[in-house]
């Protein structure tokens, strides 16, 4: 009985230890070089390792009418091991992001200017769609791993910032991943899955998917 009790206590301790996010053992681990897992010598770290300028100067709009500047470990070395990513995005009138998933992080969206319609879909079998039109000053959270949508519903551009609780903000754009997969997914299979004719599927597979 004593052995069983010790075993249960040990198992419980192990389970508890895995229930929490890992925490760094030092104050920081500035990536050296940026994007690398190696820590920079703390004696050579400066304030610039935790700094990024230019989030208000994004590049041109992409095919979906969006543009973004990201603060992450390969642009801000001090982000390394902190489990954070920060993005500033702009949406042109009628700009949008295709339905997509962040498989390893939740996302908090804050509207700086304009109006953004956002929403996420719960898992099978409910597939409930929670959506909201956000105005300047509004915040909305996307739970981890759920398919979500974003589109500008203002007559002018919309600007948002978004924070994710991960160092590696991975994304899967659903249309792009399905129709631009290499090698291509069987078109007959996709026709059945999407309830479309095979000609339409083959046409979609030839599109220049941007994402």
PDB file of C-alpha atoms in Angstrom:
ATOM      1  CA  UNK A   1       0.000   0.000   0.000  1.00  0.00           C
ATOM      2  CA  UNK A   2       2.840   2.384   0.847  1.00  0.00           C
ATOM      3  CA  UNK A   3       4.448   1.727  -2.533  1.00  0.00           C
ATOM      4  CA  UNK A   4       1.167   2.425  -4.312  1.00  0.00           C
ATOM      5  CA  UNK A   5       0.726   5.671  -2.374  1.00  0.00           C
ATOM      6  CA  UNK A   6       4.241   6.809  -3.275  1.00  0.00           C
ATOM      7  CA  UNK A   7       3.602   5.902  -6.927  1.00  0.00           C
ATOM      8  CA  UNK A   8       0.347   7.894  -6.990  1.00  0.00           C
ATOM      9  CA  UNK A   9       1.991  10.908  -5.355  1.00  0.00           C
ATOM     10  CA  UNK A  10       4.850  10.785  -7.852  1.00  0.00           C
ATOM     11  CA  UNK A  11       2.446  10.470 -10.789  1.00  0.00           C
ATOM     12  CA  UNK A  12       0.384  13.391  -9.497  1.00  0.00           C
ATOM     13  CA  UNK A  13       3.527  15.509  -9.150  1.00  0.00           C
ATOM     14  CA  UNK A  14       4.540  14.737 -12.745  1.00  0.00           C
ATOM     15  CA  UNK A  15       1.059  15.566 -14.069  1.00  0.00           C
ATOM     16  CA  UNK A  16       1.010  18.829 -12.121  1.00  0.00           C
ATOM     17  CA  UNK A  17       4.408  19.848 -13.466  1.00  0.00           C
ATOM     18  CA  UNK A  18       3.172  19.414 -17.044  1.00  0.00           C
ATOM     19  CA  UNK A  19       0.005  21.443 -16.366  1.00  0.00           C
ATOM     20  CA  UNK A  20       1.873  24.745 -16.458  1.00  0.00           C
ATOM     21  CA  UNK A  21       3.689  26.547 -19.262  1.00  0.00           C
ATOM     22  CA  UNK A  22       7.484  26.281 -19.099  1.00  0.00           C
ATOM     23  CA  UNK A  23       9.179  29.302 -17.588  1.00  0.00           C
ATOM     24  CA  UNK A  24      12.728  30.500 -18.329  1.00  0.00           C
ATOM     25  CA  UNK A  25      15.322  29.864 -15.632  1.00  0.00           C
ATOM     26  CA  UNK A  26      16.927  33.285 -16.116  1.00  0.00           C
ATOM     27  CA  UNK A  27      15.685  36.878 -16.506  1.00  0.00           C
ATOM     28  CA  UNK A  28      15.835  36.651 -20.299  1.00  0.00           C
ATOM     29  CA  UNK A  29      17.436  34.767 -23.174  1.00  0.00           C
ATOM     30  CA  UNK A  30      18.066  37.233 -25.981  1.00  0.00           C
ATOM     31  CA  UNK A  31      18.350  35.269 -29.218  1.00  0.00           C
ATOM     32  CA  UNK A  32      21.849  35.311 -30.729  1.00  0.00           C
ATOM     33  CA  UNK A  33      21.549  35.726 -33.656  1.00  0.00           C
ATOM     34  CA  UNK A  34      17.882  36.821 -33.927  1.00  0.00           C
ATOM     35  CA  UNK A  35      15.630  33.809 -34.457  1.00  0.00           C
ATOM     36  CA  UNK A  36      18.263  31.446 -33.033  1.00  0.00           C
ATOM     37  CA  UNK A  37      17.840  29.375 -29.867  1.00  0.00           C
ATOM     38  CA  UNK A  38      21.269  30.381 -28.533  1.00  0.00           C
ATOM     39  CA  UNK A  39      21.252  32.964 -25.722  1.00  0.00           C
ATOM     40  CA  UNK A  40      23.300  36.115 -26.066  1.00  0.00           C
ATOM     41  CA  UNK A  41      25.850  36.843 -23.350  1.00  0.00           C
ATOM     42  CA  UNK A  42      23.879  38.984 -20.829  1.00  0.00           C
ATOM     43  CA  UNK A  43      26.876  41.341 -20.554  1.00  0.00           C
ATOM     44  CA  UNK A  44      26.425  42.319 -24.204  1.00  0.00           C
ATOM     45  CA  UNK A  45      22.624  42.747 -24.097  1.00  0.00           C
ATOM     46  CA  UNK A  46      21.308  46.282 -24.669  1.00  0.00           C
ATOM     47  CA  UNK A  47      17.879  47.933 -24.590  1.00  0.00           C
ATOM     48  CA  UNK A  48      17.760  47.661 -28.386  1.00  0.00           C
ATOM     49  CA  UNK A  49      17.454  43.879 -28.032  1.00  0.00           C
ATOM     50  CA  UNK A  50      13.940  44.468 -26.625  1.00  0.00           C
ATOM     51  CA  UNK A  51      12.967  47.242 -29.066  1.00  0.00           C
ATOM     52  CA  UNK A  52      11.403  47.504 -32.519  1.00  0.00           C
ATOM     53  CA  UNK A  53      10.498  50.596 -34.503  1.00  0.00           C
ATOM     54  CA  UNK A  54       8.330  50.847 -37.601  1.00  0.00           C
ATOM     55  CA  UNK A  55       5.149  48.990 -36.717  1.00  0.00           C
ATOM     56  CA  UNK A  56       3.295  52.053 -38.022  1.00  0.00           C
ATOM     57  CA  UNK A  57       4.956  51.683 -41.439  1.00  0.00           C
ATOM     58  CA  UNK A  58       3.724  48.408 -42.980  1.00  0.00           C
ATOM     59  CA  UNK A  59       4.442  47.319 -46.528  1.00  0.00           C
ATOM     60  CA  UNK A  60       2.023  47.219 -49.482  1.00  0.00           C
ATOM     61  CA  UNK A  61      -1.308  45.443 -49.279  1.00  0.00           C
ATOM     62  CA  UNK A  62      -1.346  41.804 -50.395  1.00  0.00           C
ATOM     63  CA  UNK A  63      -3.893  40.120 -52.657  1.00  0.00           C
ATOM     64  CA  UNK A  64      -6.411  40.003 -49.801  1.00  0.00           C
ATOM     65  CA  UNK A  65      -6.085  43.699 -49.023  1.00  0.00           C
ATOM     66  CA  UNK A  66      -4.098  43.277 -45.813  1.00  0.00           C
ATOM     67  CA  UNK A  67      -0.592  44.101 -44.625  1.00  0.00           C
ATOM     68  CA  UNK A  68       1.159  43.409 -41.328  1.00  0.00           C
ATOM     69  CA  UNK A  69       4.315  44.096 -39.331  1.00  0.00           C
ATOM     70  CA  UNK A  70       5.300  41.551 -36.675  1.00  0.00           C
ATOM     71  CA  UNK A  71       7.293  41.793 -33.485  1.00  0.00           C
ATOM     72  CA  UNK A  72       8.639  38.324 -32.704  1.00  0.00           C
ATOM     73  CA  UNK A  73      11.879  36.636 -31.752  1.00  0.00           C
ATOM     74  CA  UNK A  74      13.479  37.043 -35.180  1.00  0.00           C
ATOM     75  CA  UNK A  75      12.734  40.786 -35.276  1.00  0.00           C
ATOM     76  CA  UNK A  76      13.005  41.505 -31.532  1.00  0.00           C
ATOM     77  CA  UNK A  77      15.647  39.135 -30.064  1.00  0.00           C
ATOM     78  CA  UNK A  78      14.412  39.851 -26.520  1.00  0.00           C
ATOM     79  CA  UNK A  79      11.131  38.072 -27.329  1.00  0.00           C
ATOM     80  CA  UNK A  80      13.014  34.766 -27.289  1.00  0.00           C
ATOM     81  CA  UNK A  81      11.602  32.247 -24.735  1.00  0.00           C
ATOM     82  CA  UNK A  82       8.896  34.692 -23.544  1.00  0.00           C
ATOM     83  CA  UNK A  83       6.056  32.991 -25.435  1.00  0.00           C
ATOM     84  CA  UNK A  84       4.800  36.177 -27.100  1.00  0.00           C
ATOM     85  CA  UNK A  85       4.155  37.541 -30.588  1.00  0.00           C
ATOM     86  CA  UNK A  86       2.759  40.993 -31.407  1.00  0.00           C
ATOM     87  CA  UNK A  87       1.317  42.071 -34.773  1.00  0.00           C
ATOM     88  CA  UNK A  88       0.031  45.335 -36.219  1.00  0.00           C
ATOM     89  CA  UNK A  89      -2.201  44.815 -39.256  1.00  0.00           C
ATOM     90  CA  UNK A  90      -3.932  47.143 -41.704  1.00  0.00           C
ATOM     91  CA  UNK A  91      -6.943  46.230 -43.846  1.00  0.00           C
ATOM     92  CA  UNK A  92      -7.830  48.129 -46.991  1.00  0.00           C
ATOM     93  CA  UNK A  93     -11.534  48.766 -47.656  1.00  0.00           C
ATOM     94  CA  UNK A  94     -13.048  45.298 -48.252  1.00  0.00           C
ATOM     95  CA  UNK A  95      -9.775  43.717 -47.085  1.00  0.00           C
ATOM     96  CA  UNK A  96      -9.928  40.411 -45.254  1.00  0.00           C
ATOM     97  CA  UNK A  97      -8.039  37.342 -44.112  1.00  0.00           C
ATOM     98  CA  UNK A  98      -9.245  33.933 -45.348  1.00  0.00           C
ATOM     99  CA  UNK A  99     -10.556  31.493 -42.713  1.00  0.00           C
ATOM    100  CA  UNK A 100      -7.500  30.337 -40.786  1.00  0.00           C
ATOM    101  CA  UNK A 101      -6.220  28.628 -37.651  1.00  0.00           C
ATOM    102  CA  UNK A 102      -3.431  29.319 -35.165  1.00  0.00           C
ATOM    103  CA  UNK A 103      -2.792  25.754 -33.959  1.00  0.00           C
ATOM    104  CA  UNK A 104      -0.662  26.661 -30.943  1.00  0.00           C
ATOM    105  CA  UNK A 105      -1.941  29.979 -29.591  1.00  0.00           C
ATOM    106  CA  UNK A 106      -4.887  32.143 -28.656  1.00  0.00           C
ATOM    107  CA  UNK A 107      -5.107  35.638 -30.133  1.00  0.00           C
ATOM    108  CA  UNK A 108      -6.251  38.934 -28.603  1.00  0.00           C
ATOM    109  CA  UNK A 109      -7.352  41.512 -31.184  1.00  0.00           C
ATOM    110  CA  UNK A 110      -7.552  45.265 -30.458  1.00  0.00           C
ATOM    111  CA  UNK A 111      -8.998  47.739 -32.966  1.00  0.00           C
ATOM    112  CA  UNK A 112      -6.942  50.930 -33.294  1.00  0.00           C
ATOM    113  CA  UNK A 113      -9.140  52.496 -35.976  1.00  0.00           C
ATOM    114  CA  UNK A 114     -11.926  51.448 -38.310  1.00  0.00           C
ATOM    115  CA  UNK A 115     -14.304  48.476 -37.979  1.00  0.00           C
ATOM    116  CA  UNK A 116     -13.434  44.805 -38.133  1.00  0.00           C
ATOM    117  CA  UNK A 117     -15.839  41.871 -38.246  1.00  0.00           C
ATOM    118  CA  UNK A 118     -14.282  38.881 -36.495  1.00  0.00           C
ATOM    119  CA  UNK A 119     -15.584  35.460 -35.619  1.00  0.00           C
ATOM    120  CA  UNK A 120     -14.595  31.920 -34.713  1.00  0.00           C
ATOM    121  CA  UNK A 121     -16.207  28.514 -35.185  1.00  0.00           C
ATOM    122  CA  UNK A 122     -16.415  25.854 -32.491  1.00  0.00           C
ATOM    123  CA  UNK A 123     -15.511  22.235 -33.117  1.00  0.00           C
ATOM    124  CA  UNK A 124     -17.657  19.354 -34.378  1.00  0.00           C
ATOM    125  CA  UNK A 125     -20.519  18.675 -34.018  1.00  0.00           C
ATOM    126  CA  UNK A 126     -21.797  22.136 -33.041  1.00  0.00           C
ATOM    127  CA  UNK A 127     -19.847  24.329 -35.492  1.00  0.00           C
ATOM    128  CA  UNK A 128     -21.270  27.390 -33.761  1.00  0.00           C
ATOM    129  CA  UNK A 129     -20.101  30.699 -35.197  1.00  0.00           C
ATOM    130  CA  UNK A 130     -19.406  33.475 -32.681  1.00  0.00           C
ATOM    131  CA  UNK A 131     -18.963  36.782 -34.504  1.00  0.00           C
ATOM    132  CA  UNK A 132     -18.788  40.452 -33.592  1.00  0.00           C
ATOM    133  CA  UNK A 133     -18.235  43.777 -35.349  1.00  0.00           C
ATOM    134  CA  UNK A 134     -15.467  45.575 -33.487  1.00  0.00           C
ATOM    135  CA  UNK A 135     -15.094  49.335 -33.391  1.00  0.00           C
ATOM    136  CA  UNK A 136     -12.186  51.508 -32.300  1.00  0.00           C
ATOM    137  CA  UNK A 137     -11.151  50.560 -28.774  1.00  0.00           C
ATOM    138  CA  UNK A 138     -12.816  47.121 -28.825  1.00  0.00           C
ATOM    139  CA  UNK A 139     -11.101  43.844 -27.925  1.00  0.00           C
ATOM    140  CA  UNK A 140     -11.952  40.297 -29.009  1.00  0.00           C
ATOM    141  CA  UNK A 141     -10.246  37.000 -28.197  1.00  0.00           C
ATOM    142  CA  UNK A 142      -9.866  33.975 -30.472  1.00  0.00           C
ATOM    143  CA  UNK A 143      -9.440  30.703 -28.515  1.00  0.00           C
ATOM    144  CA  UNK A 144      -6.494  28.529 -29.450  1.00  0.00           C
ATOM    145  CA  UNK A 145      -6.851  26.249 -32.467  1.00  0.00           C
ATOM    146  CA  UNK A 146     -10.294  27.406 -33.649  1.00  0.00           C
ATOM    147  CA  UNK A 147     -11.028  28.398 -37.234  1.00  0.00           C
ATOM    148  CA  UNK A 148     -11.656  32.155 -37.432  1.00  0.00           C
ATOM    149  CA  UNK A 149     -12.442  34.970 -39.840  1.00  0.00           C
ATOM    150  CA  UNK A 150     -11.545  38.656 -40.113  1.00  0.00           C
ATOM    151  CA  UNK A 151     -12.744  41.303 -42.576  1.00  0.00           C
ATOM    152  CA  UNK A 152     -12.822  45.076 -42.787  1.00  0.00           C
ATOM    153  CA  UNK A 153     -16.389  46.424 -42.744  1.00  0.00           C
ATOM    154  CA  UNK A 154     -15.418  50.107 -42.625  1.00  0.00           C
ATOM    155  CA  UNK A 155     -15.465  52.383 -45.660  1.00  0.00           C
ATOM    156  CA  UNK A 156     -11.870  53.345 -44.904  1.00  0.00           C
ATOM    157  CA  UNK A 157      -8.904  51.260 -43.808  1.00  0.00           C
ATOM    158  CA  UNK A 158      -8.993  49.424 -40.491  1.00  0.00           C
ATOM    159  CA  UNK A 159      -5.971  49.073 -38.211  1.00  0.00           C
ATOM    160  CA  UNK A 160      -5.630  46.454 -35.472  1.00  0.00           C
ATOM    161  CA  UNK A 161      -3.008  45.064 -33.148  1.00  0.00           C
ATOM    162  CA  UNK A 162      -2.973  41.428 -32.073  1.00  0.00           C
ATOM    163  CA  UNK A 163      -1.043  39.581 -29.391  1.00  0.00           C
ATOM    164  CA  UNK A 164      -0.530  35.799 -29.287  1.00  0.00           C
ATOM    165  CA  UNK A 165       0.700  33.687 -26.411  1.00  0.00           C
ATOM    166  CA  UNK A 166       3.354  31.892 -28.429  1.00  0.00           C
ATOM    167  CA  UNK A 167       6.821  32.593 -29.717  1.00  0.00           C
ATOM    168  CA  UNK A 168       6.030  30.839 -32.991  1.00  0.00           C
ATOM    169  CA  UNK A 169       2.720  32.199 -34.276  1.00  0.00           C
ATOM    170  CA  UNK A 170       1.976  29.454 -36.787  1.00  0.00           C
ATOM    171  CA  UNK A 171      -0.980  29.858 -39.116  1.00  0.00           C
ATOM    172  CA  UNK A 172      -2.925  27.574 -41.446  1.00  0.00           C
ATOM    173  CA  UNK A 173      -4.992  29.402 -44.091  1.00  0.00           C
ATOM    174  CA  UNK A 174      -7.710  26.905 -44.952  1.00  0.00           C
ATOM    175  CA  UNK A 175      -8.299  27.646 -48.673  1.00  0.00           C
ATOM    176  CA  UNK A 176      -4.587  28.020 -49.408  1.00  0.00           C
ATOM    177  CA  UNK A 177      -3.553  24.888 -47.533  1.00  0.00           C
ATOM    178  CA  UNK A 178      -6.179  22.753 -49.283  1.00  0.00           C
ATOM    179  CA  UNK A 179      -5.931  24.016 -52.864  1.00  0.00           C
ATOM    180  CA  UNK A 180      -2.232  24.919 -52.966  1.00  0.00           C
ATOM    181  CA  UNK A 181      -0.928  21.759 -51.288  1.00  0.00           C
ATOM    182  CA  UNK A 182       2.137  20.242 -52.968  1.00  0.00           C
ATOM    183  CA  UNK A 183       1.796  17.610 -54.269  1.00  0.00           C
ATOM    184  CA  UNK A 184      -1.841  18.356 -55.027  1.00  0.00           C
ATOM    185  CA  UNK A 185      -4.596  16.596 -53.100  1.00  0.00           C
ATOM    186  CA  UNK A 186      -6.693  14.264 -55.250  1.00  0.00           C
ATOM    187  CA  UNK A 187      -9.268  16.442 -57.067  1.00  0.00           C
ATOM    188  CA  UNK A 188     -11.949  13.711 -57.067  1.00  0.00           C
ATOM    189  CA  UNK A 189     -11.630  13.436 -53.298  1.00  0.00           C
ATOM    190  CA  UNK A 190     -11.849  17.234 -52.840  1.00  0.00           C
ATOM    191  CA  UNK A 191     -14.880  17.403 -55.149  1.00  0.00           C
ATOM    192  CA  UNK A 192     -16.687  15.020 -52.829  1.00  0.00           C
ATOM    193  CA  UNK A 193     -15.496  16.746 -49.676  1.00  0.00           C
ATOM    194  CA  UNK A 194     -16.572  20.226 -50.827  1.00  0.00           C
ATOM    195  CA  UNK A 195     -19.638  19.046 -52.791  1.00  0.00           C
ATOM    196  CA  UNK A 196     -18.311  20.700 -55.956  1.00  0.00           C
ATOM    197  CA  UNK A 197     -17.668  19.344 -59.443  1.00  0.00           C
ATOM    198  CA  UNK A 198     -14.141  18.143 -60.164  1.00  0.00           C
ATOM    199  CA  UNK A 199     -13.586  20.790 -62.861  1.00  0.00           C
ATOM    200  CA  UNK A 200     -14.116  23.540 -60.289  1.00  0.00           C
ATOM    201  CA  UNK A 201     -11.681  21.866 -57.900  1.00  0.00           C
ATOM    202  CA  UNK A 202      -9.007  21.579 -60.601  1.00  0.00           C
ATOM    203  CA  UNK A 203      -9.525  25.235 -61.450  1.00  0.00           C
ATOM    204  CA  UNK A 204      -9.091  26.217 -57.798  1.00  0.00           C
ATOM    205  CA  UNK A 205      -5.891  24.171 -57.637  1.00  0.00           C
ATOM    206  CA  UNK A 206      -4.396  26.291 -60.437  1.00  0.00           C
ATOM    207  CA  UNK A 207      -5.129  29.629 -58.745  1.00  0.00           C
ATOM    208  CA  UNK A 208      -2.126  31.697 -57.542  1.00  0.00           C
ATOM    209  CA  UNK A 209      -2.879  31.321 -53.830  1.00  0.00           C
ATOM    210  CA  UNK A 210      -1.036  34.116 -52.077  1.00  0.00           C
ATOM    211  CA  UNK A 211      -0.805  32.844 -48.515  1.00  0.00           C
TER     212      UNK A 211
END
